[in-house]
Amino acid sequence: MMPCQNRRVRTTRGTWSLAGIVAGAAGVATSYAVAMAMTIRESPVVAVGELVVKVTPGAVVDRLVRYLGALDKPLLVLGILLLLTALFAWTGRLARRAWWAPIPVYAALAALGAVAVLLPRSTGTIDLVPVLVGLATWLVGILLLTDPLRRSERAEQRAALPADDPRHIDADQVEHRQRRSRRAFVVLTALVAGGSAVVALVGRTIGSGRRHVEETRRLLRLPGVTEPQVPARARLPEPVEGLTPWVTPAEDFYRVDTALVVPTIEPDAWRLRIHGMVERELLLTYDDLLARDLTEAWVTLTCVSNPVGGDLAGNAWWSGVRVAELLAEAGVHPDADAVLQTSEDGWTCGTPLVALTDNRDALLAVAMNGQALPIEHGFPVRTVVPGLYGYVSATKWVVDMEVTRFSDIEAYWTSQGWAEQAPIKLASRIDVPSQGAEVPAADLVLAGVAWAQPTGIRAVEIALDGGPWQPAEVAVPPTNDTWVQWSARVDVEPGDHLVRVRATDKFGLVQTGVERDVRPDGATGWHTVEFSVTS
Ligand SMILES: Nc1nc2c(c(=O)[nH]1)N[C@H]1C(S)=C(S)[C@@H](COP(=O)(O)O)O[C@H]1N2
Ligand SMILES: [Mo]
């Protein structure tokens, strides 16, 4: 830059617009990066594009697709980006009027992004993270970039004040300040623009690894894996609206893990090492596993953090190799009582050796509901153990099993105050009516699920308004490792009501009404729902 041009450097409309565009682009870049690196799916911009397609009348979409061919999506995204550029330029000019003036625009855009991201699926708030990161970037970006411009304008205003005003500054000072502001603006703009390009690239690189694994996964054909066939009596004879489906589709399956970025493992690169107190170590590849006989089973997974009435449980058809078979081949030392499992991302859990070697179907699962495991649920291989809470058994992305003794190990959650031994507790839940529902008087059907893996449920009872326990009808799945659906038809007067549920397992144990928190080894208590009957 030439140091001694005797010329004021004014901020123009264009400079403010540029600040708006750079701040805006930075927000798009960070949200894209976060979406790529972390979620799984499209960036908010693409989500908005999909929303546009959805709300556009079908005929228009058809015609566009016909004219534009395969370019329709990229062109749509390009169109949105151009529109955004214009909007961002405008936010820059708004910022010139008042520092807060762009905020409503950003908020509206973020709201649109949030709607677009959340509408297609009922997934959790985690999908909002990219939107929020983008919004935060916009706010910080616009304040940061317009600050030098604002200083420059202030210098100008002070020069225009009468010479006797104490705030007046002379032409030299103005020029000095403006040059400094301009330099700050150029440097900041370059930093923000360059920084967001780098962030976007890094996000993309992380994401592309994931996409590659996703592609591999989609193309996998798993011999021996069969499609789930729901057993005849596993569902209630009469469907009840609002009742949890007996099979949980993978998309709706609860997800609990400590991974911010889920591990993406190419099946070819996957190894499982079985070692520790064994006669011979085993090192297994994915193909080794697939070459064995697969066992398939219905198993309901349950999280220890599930509160009474909560929904951290899901039922699926799992296909895999029995862990017992592998441990027998390795030759387990008689003094061992535990297996320390480790996932590719370093999470650990300690599983009782008996649960892996008795006759239950503890599996190294490769498939869920007839498909290769979804990445979020442990692709390519996870452990599934009927009857134990997930945190002591259901290792996703499992890569290491060390046969050992509980007295010698500490695992991720047990080092934080959760119990070392955690069999699933007998539980039952009311799905219908939902808490606070208003229902019509005629023919009220209550329904829900109950579980006691691996013992099985013998009976479910409900009690209305503190009255006596009455038996519910219970479906009969062909295994004790899953939940059961139950329903009960009741006669109720108009007004407010309260219903409780309790289950009895196949040993005759009746579910306790004593309320206990989820920590350290799972909640207990009867699920209670309040509802009102309209006349
Ligand atoms: N690698 C890994 N595996 C894990 C966890 C984890 O944090 N990391 N969480 C466990 C817990 S607490 C539960 S309840 C189940 C949940 O499995 P899901 O997400 O497939 O439903 O996974 C288990 N396996
Ligand atoms: Mo869990």
Coordinates of C-alpha atoms and ligand atoms in Angstrom, one line a residue:
M1 CA 0.0 0.0 0.0
M2 CA 1.2 3.5 -0.8
P3 CA 1.8 5.2 2.5
C4 CA 1.5 8.9 1.6
Q5 CA -1.4 9.3 -0.7
N6 CA -3.1 12.4 0.7
R7 CA -6.6 11.1 0.2
R8 CA -9.3 10.0 2.6
V9 CA -10.2 6.4 2.3
R10 CA -14.0 6.4 2.6
T11 CA -16.1 3.5 3.3
T12 CA -18.5 2.9 0.5
R13 CA -21.8 1.0 0.2
G14 CA -19.6 -1.6 -1.5
T15 CA -17.3 -2.1 1.4
W16 CA -20.2 -2.6 3.8
S17 CA -21.8 -5.0 1.4
L18 CA -18.5 -6.9 1.1
A19 CA -18.3 -7.2 4.9
G20 CA -21.8 -8.6 4.9
I21 CA -21.0 -11.1 2.2
V22 CA -17.8 -12.3 3.8
A23 CA -19.5 -12.7 7.2
G24 CA -22.3 -14.5 5.6
A25 CA -20.1 -16.8 3.6
A26 CA -18.1 -17.6 6.7
G27 CA -21.3 -18.7 8.5
V28 CA -22.3 -20.9 5.5
A29 CA -18.8 -22.3 5.5
T30 CA -18.7 -23.2 9.2
S31 CA -22.2 -24.7 9.2
Y32 CA -21.2 -26.7 6.1
A33 CA -18.0 -27.9 7.8
V34 CA -19.8 -28.9 11.0
A35 CA -22.6 -30.7 9.0
M36 CA -20.0 -32.6 6.9
A37 CA -17.8 -33.5 9.8
M38 CA -20.4 -34.4 12.3
T39 CA -23.8 -35.1 10.9
I40 CA -24.2 -37.4 8.5
R41 CA -26.4 -35.6 6.2
E42 CA -26.7 -32.5 4.1
S43 CA -25.5 -29.0 5.0
P44 CA -28.3 -26.6 6.0
V45 CA -28.1 -25.0 2.5
V46 CA -28.8 -28.3 0.8
A47 CA -31.5 -29.0 3.3
V48 CA -33.2 -25.7 2.4
G49 CA -32.8 -26.7 -1.3
E50 CA -34.6 -29.9 -0.6
L51 CA -37.3 -28.0 1.3
V52 CA -37.8 -25.7 -1.7
V53 CA -38.2 -28.8 -3.9
K54 CA -40.7 -30.2 -1.5
V55 CA -42.9 -27.1 -1.3
T56 CA -42.8 -26.4 -5.0
P57 CA -45.7 -27.9 -6.9
G58 CA -44.8 -31.3 -8.4
A59 CA -45.6 -30.2 -11.9
V60 CA -43.1 -27.3 -11.7
V61 CA -40.4 -29.6 -10.3
D62 CA -41.0 -32.2 -13.0
R63 CA -40.7 -29.6 -15.7
L64 CA -37.5 -28.1 -14.2
V65 CA -36.0 -31.5 -13.8
R66 CA -36.8 -32.3 -17.4
Y67 CA -35.2 -29.1 -18.7
L68 CA -32.2 -29.1 -16.4
G69 CA -31.6 -32.8 -16.3
A70 CA -29.2 -33.9 -13.6
L71 CA -28.1 -30.3 -13.0
D72 CA -31.3 -29.5 -11.1
K73 CA -29.8 -30.0 -7.6
P74 CA -26.5 -28.1 -8.2
L75 CA -28.4 -25.3 -9.9
L76 CA -30.9 -25.1 -7.1
V77 CA -28.1 -24.9 -4.6
L78 CA -26.3 -22.3 -6.7
G79 CA -29.5 -20.3 -6.9
I80 CA -29.8 -20.3 -3.2
L81 CA -26.2 -19.3 -2.8
L82 CA -26.7 -16.3 -5.1
L83 CA -29.8 -15.3 -3.3
L84 CA -27.9 -15.6 0.0
T85 CA -25.1 -13.4 -1.4
A86 CA -27.6 -10.7 -2.2
L87 CA -29.1 -11.0 1.3
F88 CA -25.7 -11.0 2.9
A89 CA -24.7 -7.9 1.0
W90 CA -27.9 -6.3 2.3
T91 CA -27.0 -7.3 5.9
G92 CA -23.7 -5.5 5.5
R93 CA -25.5 -2.3 4.5
L94 CA -28.0 -2.8 7.3
A95 CA -25.1 -3.0 9.7
R96 CA -24.0 0.4 8.6
R97 CA -27.3 1.8 9.9
A98 CA -27.2 0.0 13.2
W99 CA -24.9 -2.8 14.5
W100 CA -27.9 -4.9 15.5
A101 CA -29.9 -4.4 12.3
P102 CA -28.6 -7.6 10.5
I103 CA -29.6 -9.8 13.5
P104 CA -33.3 -10.3 12.5
V105 CA -32.2 -11.3 9.0
Y106 CA -29.7 -13.9 10.4
A107 CA -32.3 -15.1 12.8
A108 CA -34.8 -15.6 10.0
L109 CA -32.3 -17.4 7.9
A110 CA -31.3 -19.6 10.8
A111 CA -34.9 -20.4 11.5
L112 CA -35.5 -21.4 7.9
G113 CA -32.4 -23.6 8.0
A114 CA -33.6 -25.2 11.2
V115 CA -37.0 -25.9 9.7
A116 CA -35.4 -27.4 6.6
V117 CA -33.1 -29.6 8.7
L118 CA -35.7 -30.8 11.1
L119 CA -38.7 -31.3 8.9
P120 CA -37.6 -34.3 6.8
R121 CA -37.0 -36.5 9.9
S122 CA -37.9 -36.5 13.5
T123 CA -34.3 -36.8 14.5
G124 CA -32.9 -35.0 17.5
T125 CA -31.7 -31.5 18.1
I126 CA -28.1 -32.6 17.1
D127 CA -29.0 -31.7 13.6
L128 CA -29.4 -28.1 14.7
V129 CA -25.8 -27.8 15.7
P130 CA -24.6 -26.8 12.1
V131 CA -27.4 -24.1 12.0
L132 CA -26.4 -22.7 15.4
V133 CA -22.7 -22.7 14.5
G134 CA -23.6 -20.8 11.3
L135 CA -25.7 -18.3 13.2
A136 CA -22.9 -17.7 15.8
T137 CA -20.4 -17.2 12.9
W138 CA -22.6 -14.6 11.3
L139 CA -23.0 -12.6 14.4
V140 CA -19.4 -12.6 15.3
G141 CA -18.3 -12.2 11.7
I142 CA -20.5 -9.1 11.0
L143 CA -19.5 -7.4 14.3
L144 CA -15.8 -8.1 13.6
L145 CA -15.7 -7.0 10.0
T146 CA -17.8 -3.9 10.3
D147 CA -15.9 -2.6 13.3
P148 CA -13.1 -1.0 11.3
L149 CA -15.7 0.4 8.9
R150 CA -17.6 1.9 11.8
R151 CA -14.3 3.4 13.2
S152 CA -13.6 4.9 9.8
E153 CA -17.0 6.5 9.5
R154 CA -16.7 7.9 13.1
A155 CA -13.4 9.5 12.2
E156 CA -15.1 11.1 9.2
Q157 CA -18.0 12.4 11.4
R158 CA -15.6 13.8 13.9
A159 CA -13.7 15.7 11.2
A160 CA -16.9 17.3 10.1
L161 CA -17.6 18.7 13.6
P162 CA -16.8 22.4 14.3
A163 CA -13.2 22.9 15.1
D164 CA -14.0 24.0 18.7
D165 CA -15.9 20.8 19.5
P166 CA -13.6 18.7 21.8
R167 CA -14.3 15.6 19.6
H168 CA -13.1 17.3 16.4
I169 CA -10.1 15.8 14.7
D170 CA -8.2 17.3 11.8
A171 CA -7.7 16.0 8.3
D172 CA -4.3 14.3 9.0
Q173 CA -5.8 12.4 11.9
V174 CA -8.7 11.3 9.9
E175 CA -6.5 10.1 7.2
H176 CA -4.3 8.2 9.6
R177 CA -7.3 6.6 11.3
Q178 CA -8.9 5.7 8.1
R179 CA -5.8 4.1 6.7
R180 CA -5.5 2.1 9.9
S181 CA -9.1 1.0 9.7
R182 CA -8.8 0.1 6.1
R183 CA -5.8 -2.0 6.8
A184 CA -7.6 -3.7 9.6
F185 CA -10.6 -4.3 7.4
V186 CA -8.5 -5.9 4.6
V187 CA -6.6 -8.1 7.0
L188 CA -9.8 -9.2 8.8
T189 CA -11.6 -9.9 5.6
A190 CA -8.8 -11.9 4.2
L191 CA -8.5 -13.9 7.5
V192 CA -12.2 -14.6 7.8
A193 CA -12.5 -15.5 4.1
G194 CA -9.4 -17.7 4.2
G195 CA -10.3 -19.2 7.5
S196 CA -13.7 -20.2 6.4
A197 CA -12.4 -21.8 3.3
V198 CA -10.0 -23.9 5.4
V199 CA -12.7 -24.8 7.8
A200 CA -15.0 -25.9 5.0
L201 CA -12.2 -28.0 3.4
V202 CA -11.4 -29.7 6.7
G203 CA -15.0 -30.5 7.3
R204 CA -15.3 -31.8 3.8
T205 CA -12.3 -34.1 4.2
I206 CA -13.6 -35.6 7.4
G207 CA -17.0 -35.9 5.7
S208 CA -15.7 -37.5 2.5
G209 CA -14.1 -40.4 4.5
R210 CA -17.6 -40.9 6.0
R211 CA -19.3 -40.7 2.6
H212 CA -16.9 -43.3 1.3
V213 CA -17.7 -45.7 4.1
E214 CA -21.4 -45.0 3.6
E215 CA -21.1 -45.9 0.0
T216 CA -19.2 -49.2 0.8
R217 CA -21.8 -50.0 3.4
R218 CA -24.6 -49.4 0.9
L219 CA -23.1 -51.7 -1.6
L220 CA -22.3 -54.5 0.8
R221 CA -24.1 -57.8 0.3
L222 CA -24.1 -59.9 3.4
P223 CA -24.5 -63.6 2.8
G224 CA -26.5 -65.3 5.6
V225 CA -28.2 -62.1 6.7
T226 CA -31.9 -62.4 6.3
E227 CA -34.7 -59.8 6.3
P228 CA -36.7 -59.5 9.5
Q229 CA -40.0 -61.4 9.6
V230 CA -42.0 -60.2 12.5
P231 CA -43.2 -63.4 14.3
A232 CA -47.0 -63.8 14.2
R233 CA -47.8 -63.3 17.8
A234 CA -45.2 -60.6 18.5
R235 CA -47.7 -57.9 17.7
L236 CA -51.0 -57.3 19.4
P237 CA -53.9 -58.7 17.3
E238 CA -55.5 -55.2 17.1
P239 CA -53.2 -52.3 16.2
V240 CA -53.3 -49.4 18.6
E241 CA -52.5 -46.0 17.2
G242 CA -49.6 -44.4 19.1
L243 CA -48.3 -47.7 20.4
T244 CA -44.5 -48.2 19.9
P245 CA -44.0 -50.6 16.9
W246 CA -42.6 -53.9 17.9
V247 CA -39.7 -53.6 15.5
T248 CA -37.8 -50.4 15.6
P249 CA -36.7 -49.1 12.2
A250 CA -33.0 -48.2 12.2
E251 CA -33.8 -44.5 11.5
D252 CA -35.9 -44.4 14.7
F253 CA -33.6 -46.4 16.9
Y254 CA -32.3 -44.4 19.9
R255 CA -28.7 -43.6 19.8
V256 CA -26.4 -43.2 22.7
D257 CA -22.6 -42.8 22.5
T258 CA -19.8 -40.5 23.4
A259 CA -18.7 -39.9 19.8
L260 CA -18.8 -36.4 18.5
V261 CA -17.7 -37.5 15.2
V262 CA -18.8 -41.1 14.6
P263 CA -16.0 -43.5 13.7
T264 CA -16.0 -44.4 10.1
I265 CA -14.3 -47.7 9.5
E266 CA -13.8 -49.4 6.1
P267 CA -14.8 -53.0 6.5
D268 CA -11.5 -54.0 4.9
A269 CA -9.6 -52.1 7.5
W270 CA -11.5 -53.5 10.5
R271 CA -9.8 -56.0 12.8
L272 CA -11.0 -57.5 16.1
R273 CA -8.3 -58.6 18.5
I274 CA -9.4 -61.1 21.2
H275 CA -6.6 -61.4 23.8
G276 CA -5.8 -61.3 27.5
M277 CA -6.5 -64.3 29.6
V278 CA -6.8 -66.7 26.6
E279 CA -4.7 -69.6 25.3
R280 CA -4.4 -68.2 21.8
E281 CA -5.1 -64.7 20.6
L282 CA -7.5 -64.2 17.7
L283 CA -7.2 -61.5 15.1
L284 CA -10.3 -61.4 13.0
T285 CA -11.1 -59.6 9.8
Y286 CA -14.6 -58.6 8.6
D287 CA -14.4 -61.4 6.0
D288 CA -13.4 -63.9 8.7
L289 CA -16.6 -63.0 10.5
L290 CA -18.8 -63.2 7.4
A291 CA -17.3 -66.6 6.5
R292 CA -18.7 -68.1 9.7
D293 CA -22.2 -69.2 10.5
L294 CA -24.3 -66.2 11.3
T295 CA -26.8 -66.3 14.1
E296 CA -29.8 -64.1 13.9
A297 CA -32.0 -62.9 16.8
W298 CA -34.5 -60.4 18.0
V299 CA -33.0 -58.4 20.8
T300 CA -34.3 -55.3 22.5
L301 CA -31.4 -52.9 23.5
T302 CA -31.9 -50.7 26.5
C303 CA -30.0 -47.8 27.9
V304 CA -29.3 -47.6 31.7
S305 CA -30.1 -43.8 31.4
N306 CA -33.6 -44.5 30.4
P307 CA -35.9 -42.9 33.0
V308 CA -39.2 -44.5 34.0
G309 CA -41.4 -44.1 30.9
G310 CA -38.5 -43.0 28.7
D311 CA -37.8 -44.1 25.2
L312 CA -34.1 -45.2 25.2
A313 CA -34.9 -48.7 24.1
G314 CA -35.3 -50.3 20.7
N315 CA -36.0 -53.7 19.2
A316 CA -34.2 -55.0 16.2
W317 CA -33.3 -58.2 14.2
W318 CA -29.6 -58.6 14.7
S319 CA -27.3 -60.9 12.6
G320 CA -23.9 -61.8 13.7
V321 CA -21.4 -64.3 15.0
R322 CA -21.9 -65.7 18.6
V323 CA -19.2 -64.3 20.9
A324 CA -19.2 -67.6 22.8
E325 CA -17.9 -69.4 19.7
L326 CA -15.0 -67.0 19.3
L327 CA -14.1 -67.1 23.0
A328 CA -14.2 -70.9 23.0
E329 CA -11.7 -70.9 20.1
A330 CA -9.5 -68.5 22.0
G331 CA -9.6 -70.7 25.1
V332 CA -10.6 -68.6 28.1
H333 CA -8.6 -68.9 31.3
P334 CA -10.8 -70.3 34.2
D335 CA -9.9 -67.3 36.5
A336 CA -11.2 -64.7 34.1
D337 CA -14.7 -63.1 34.8
A338 CA -14.8 -60.2 32.5
V339 CA -14.2 -59.0 28.9
L340 CA -13.0 -55.4 28.5
Q341 CA -14.3 -54.3 25.1
T342 CA -12.8 -51.3 23.4
S343 CA -14.3 -49.4 20.4
E344 CA -12.3 -47.8 17.6
D345 CA -12.9 -44.4 19.3
G346 CA -11.5 -45.6 22.6
W347 CA -14.7 -46.1 24.5
T348 CA -14.6 -49.1 26.8
C349 CA -17.0 -51.3 28.7
G350 CA -16.6 -54.3 31.0
T351 CA -18.9 -57.2 30.2
P352 CA -19.4 -60.2 32.5
L353 CA -17.8 -63.2 30.8
V354 CA -20.8 -65.4 31.7
A355 CA -23.1 -63.3 29.6
L356 CA -20.8 -63.8 26.6
T357 CA -20.4 -67.5 27.1
D358 CA -23.8 -68.9 28.4
N359 CA -26.4 -70.0 25.9
R360 CA -27.9 -66.5 25.2
D361 CA -27.2 -65.0 21.8
A362 CA -24.5 -62.5 22.6
L363 CA -23.5 -61.5 19.1
L364 CA -20.8 -59.7 17.3
A365 CA -23.4 -58.2 15.0
V366 CA -22.8 -57.1 11.4
A367 CA -26.4 -56.3 10.5
M368 CA -29.5 -54.7 12.0
N369 CA -32.9 -55.3 10.6
G370 CA -31.4 -57.2 7.6
Q371 CA -29.0 -54.4 6.6
A372 CA -25.4 -53.8 7.3
L373 CA -25.3 -51.8 10.6
P374 CA -25.8 -48.1 10.2
I375 CA -22.6 -46.1 10.9
E376 CA -24.2 -44.5 14.0
H377 CA -25.1 -48.0 15.3
G378 CA -21.6 -49.4 15.1
F379 CA -20.7 -50.2 11.5
P380 CA -19.0 -52.5 10.6
V381 CA -19.3 -54.6 13.8
R382 CA -20.8 -54.1 17.2
T383 CA -21.6 -56.2 20.2
V384 CA -25.2 -57.0 21.2
V385 CA -25.8 -58.9 24.5
P386 CA -29.4 -59.7 25.5
G387 CA -30.2 -58.8 29.1
L388 CA -27.4 -56.2 29.8
Y389 CA -27.7 -52.5 29.6
G390 CA -25.8 -51.0 26.6
Y391 CA -23.1 -49.3 28.6
V392 CA -21.8 -52.6 29.9
S393 CA -22.2 -54.7 26.7
A394 CA -23.3 -53.2 23.4
T395 CA -19.9 -51.8 22.1
K396 CA -20.3 -50.1 18.7
W397 CA -17.3 -50.0 16.4
V398 CA -15.8 -52.7 18.5
V399 CA -12.1 -53.5 17.8
D400 CA -10.7 -55.1 20.9
M401 CA -11.9 -57.7 23.5
E402 CA -9.6 -58.4 26.4
V403 CA -10.4 -61.4 28.5
T404 CA -9.7 -60.2 32.1
R405 CA -11.0 -59.8 35.6
F406 CA -13.3 -57.1 36.9
S407 CA -10.9 -56.5 39.7
D408 CA -8.2 -55.5 37.2
I409 CA -10.2 -53.1 35.0
E410 CA -12.1 -49.9 34.9
A411 CA -14.3 -48.9 32.0
Y412 CA -15.6 -45.6 30.6
W413 CA -18.9 -45.4 32.6
T414 CA -17.9 -47.5 35.6
S415 CA -15.1 -45.0 36.3
Q416 CA -17.8 -42.3 36.6
G417 CA -20.0 -43.8 39.3
W418 CA -22.1 -46.3 37.2
A419 CA -22.4 -49.8 38.4
E420 CA -20.0 -52.5 37.2
Q421 CA -22.7 -55.1 36.8
A422 CA -25.8 -53.9 35.1
P423 CA -28.5 -56.4 34.1
I424 CA -31.5 -54.8 32.6
K425 CA -34.3 -54.1 35.1
L426 CA -37.9 -55.2 34.7
A427 CA -39.7 -52.2 33.2
S428 CA -43.0 -51.2 31.6
R429 CA -44.3 -48.1 29.8
I430 CA -47.6 -46.5 28.8
D431 CA -47.5 -45.2 25.3
V432 CA -51.2 -44.6 24.9
P433 CA -52.6 -42.2 26.0
S434 CA -49.7 -39.9 26.2
Q435 CA -49.1 -37.7 29.2
G436 CA -51.7 -34.9 29.3
A437 CA -53.7 -36.3 26.4
E438 CA -57.4 -35.5 26.0
V439 CA -59.3 -38.6 24.8
P440 CA -62.9 -39.1 23.8
A441 CA -64.9 -41.2 26.3
A442 CA -65.9 -44.1 24.1
D443 CA -63.9 -47.2 24.2
L444 CA -60.6 -46.2 25.7
V445 CA -57.6 -48.5 24.9
L446 CA -54.5 -48.1 26.9
A447 CA -51.3 -49.6 25.4
G448 CA -47.6 -49.7 25.8
V449 CA -44.5 -52.0 26.0
A450 CA -42.8 -53.9 28.8
W451 CA -39.5 -55.7 29.0
A452 CA -37.4 -58.0 31.2
Q453 CA -34.6 -59.4 29.0
P454 CA -33.5 -62.2 29.1
T455 CA -36.2 -63.5 31.5
G456 CA -39.3 -62.4 29.6
I457 CA -42.6 -60.9 30.6
R458 CA -45.4 -63.0 32.0
A459 CA -48.0 -60.4 32.7
V460 CA -48.7 -56.6 32.6
E461 CA -51.3 -54.9 34.8
I462 CA -52.7 -51.4 34.9
A463 CA -54.3 -49.5 37.8
L464 CA -56.7 -46.6 37.1
D465 CA -57.0 -43.8 39.5
G466 CA -55.4 -45.7 42.4
G467 CA -57.8 -48.6 42.0
P468 CA -57.0 -52.3 41.9
W469 CA -54.5 -53.8 39.4
Q470 CA -56.2 -55.2 36.3
P471 CA -54.6 -57.5 33.8
A472 CA -53.7 -56.2 30.3
E473 CA -53.5 -58.3 27.2
V474 CA -49.9 -59.1 26.3
A475 CA -48.5 -60.1 23.0
V476 CA -46.3 -63.2 22.8
P477 CA -43.0 -62.8 20.9
P478 CA -41.1 -66.1 20.5
T479 CA -38.2 -64.9 22.6
N480 CA -37.6 -63.5 26.1
D481 CA -34.9 -61.1 24.8
T482 CA -37.4 -58.5 23.5
W483 CA -40.0 -56.2 24.8
V484 CA -43.7 -57.1 24.6
Q485 CA -46.6 -54.9 23.5
W486 CA -49.6 -54.8 25.9
S487 CA -53.0 -53.2 25.8
A488 CA -56.0 -52.9 28.0
R489 CA -59.6 -51.7 27.3
V490 CA -61.0 -49.6 30.1
D491 CA -64.3 -47.9 30.9
V492 CA -63.8 -44.4 32.2
E493 CA -66.0 -41.5 33.2
P494 CA -65.4 -38.0 31.7
G495 CA -62.8 -36.0 33.7
D496 CA -59.2 -36.3 34.8
H497 CA -57.6 -39.7 35.3
L498 CA -54.4 -41.3 36.2
V499 CA -53.1 -44.7 35.1
R500 CA -50.1 -46.8 36.3
V501 CA -48.5 -49.8 34.8
R502 CA -46.5 -52.7 36.2
A503 CA -45.1 -55.9 34.8
T504 CA -44.3 -59.4 36.1
D505 CA -41.5 -61.4 34.7
K506 CA -41.4 -65.1 34.0
F507 CA -39.8 -65.8 37.3
G508 CA -42.8 -64.2 39.0
L509 CA -40.9 -61.1 40.0
V510 CA -43.4 -58.2 40.2
Q511 CA -42.0 -54.8 39.1
T512 CA -41.3 -52.6 42.1
G513 CA -43.1 -49.3 42.7
V514 CA -40.0 -48.0 44.5
E515 CA -38.7 -45.0 42.6
R516 CA -35.0 -45.0 41.9
D517 CA -32.9 -42.8 39.7
V518 CA -31.1 -44.1 36.6
R519 CA -27.8 -43.9 38.4
P520 CA -26.0 -46.1 39.3
D521 CA -27.7 -49.2 37.7
G522 CA -31.0 -48.2 36.1
A523 CA -34.3 -46.6 37.2
T524 CA -37.2 -48.3 38.9
G525 CA -40.8 -47.3 39.6
W526 CA -44.2 -47.5 37.9
H527 CA -44.8 -45.4 34.9
T528 CA -47.7 -43.1 35.5
V529 CA -49.7 -41.1 33.0
E530 CA -52.4 -38.4 33.5
F531 CA -55.0 -37.9 30.9
S532 CA -58.5 -36.5 30.7
V533 CA -61.6 -37.9 29.1
T534 CA -63.9 -35.5 27.3
S535 CA -67.6 -36.0 27.4
Ligands
LIG1 N1 -18.3 -47.2 21.0 C1 -19.4 -47.0 21.8 N2 -20.3 -48.0 22.0 C2 -21.3 -47.8 22.8 C3 -21.5 -46.5 23.4 C4 -20.5 -45.5 23.3 O1 -20.6 -44.4 23.8 N3 -19.5 -45.8 22.4 N4 -22.6 -46.3 24.2 C5 -23.3 -47.5 24.7 C6 -24.6 -47.3 25.3 S1 -24.6 -46.4 26.8 C7 -25.7 -47.7 24.8 S2 -27.2 -47.6 25.6 C8 -25.8 -48.4 23.4 C9 -26.7 -47.7 22.5 O2 -26.6 -48.3 21.2 P1 -27.3 -47.5 20.0 O3 -26.8 -46.2 20.0 O4 -27.1 -48.4 18.8 O5 -28.8 -47.5 20.4 O6 -24.5 -48.4 22.8 C10 -23.4 -48.7 23.7 N5 -22.2 -48.8 22.9
MO2 MO -26.7 -46.5 27.6

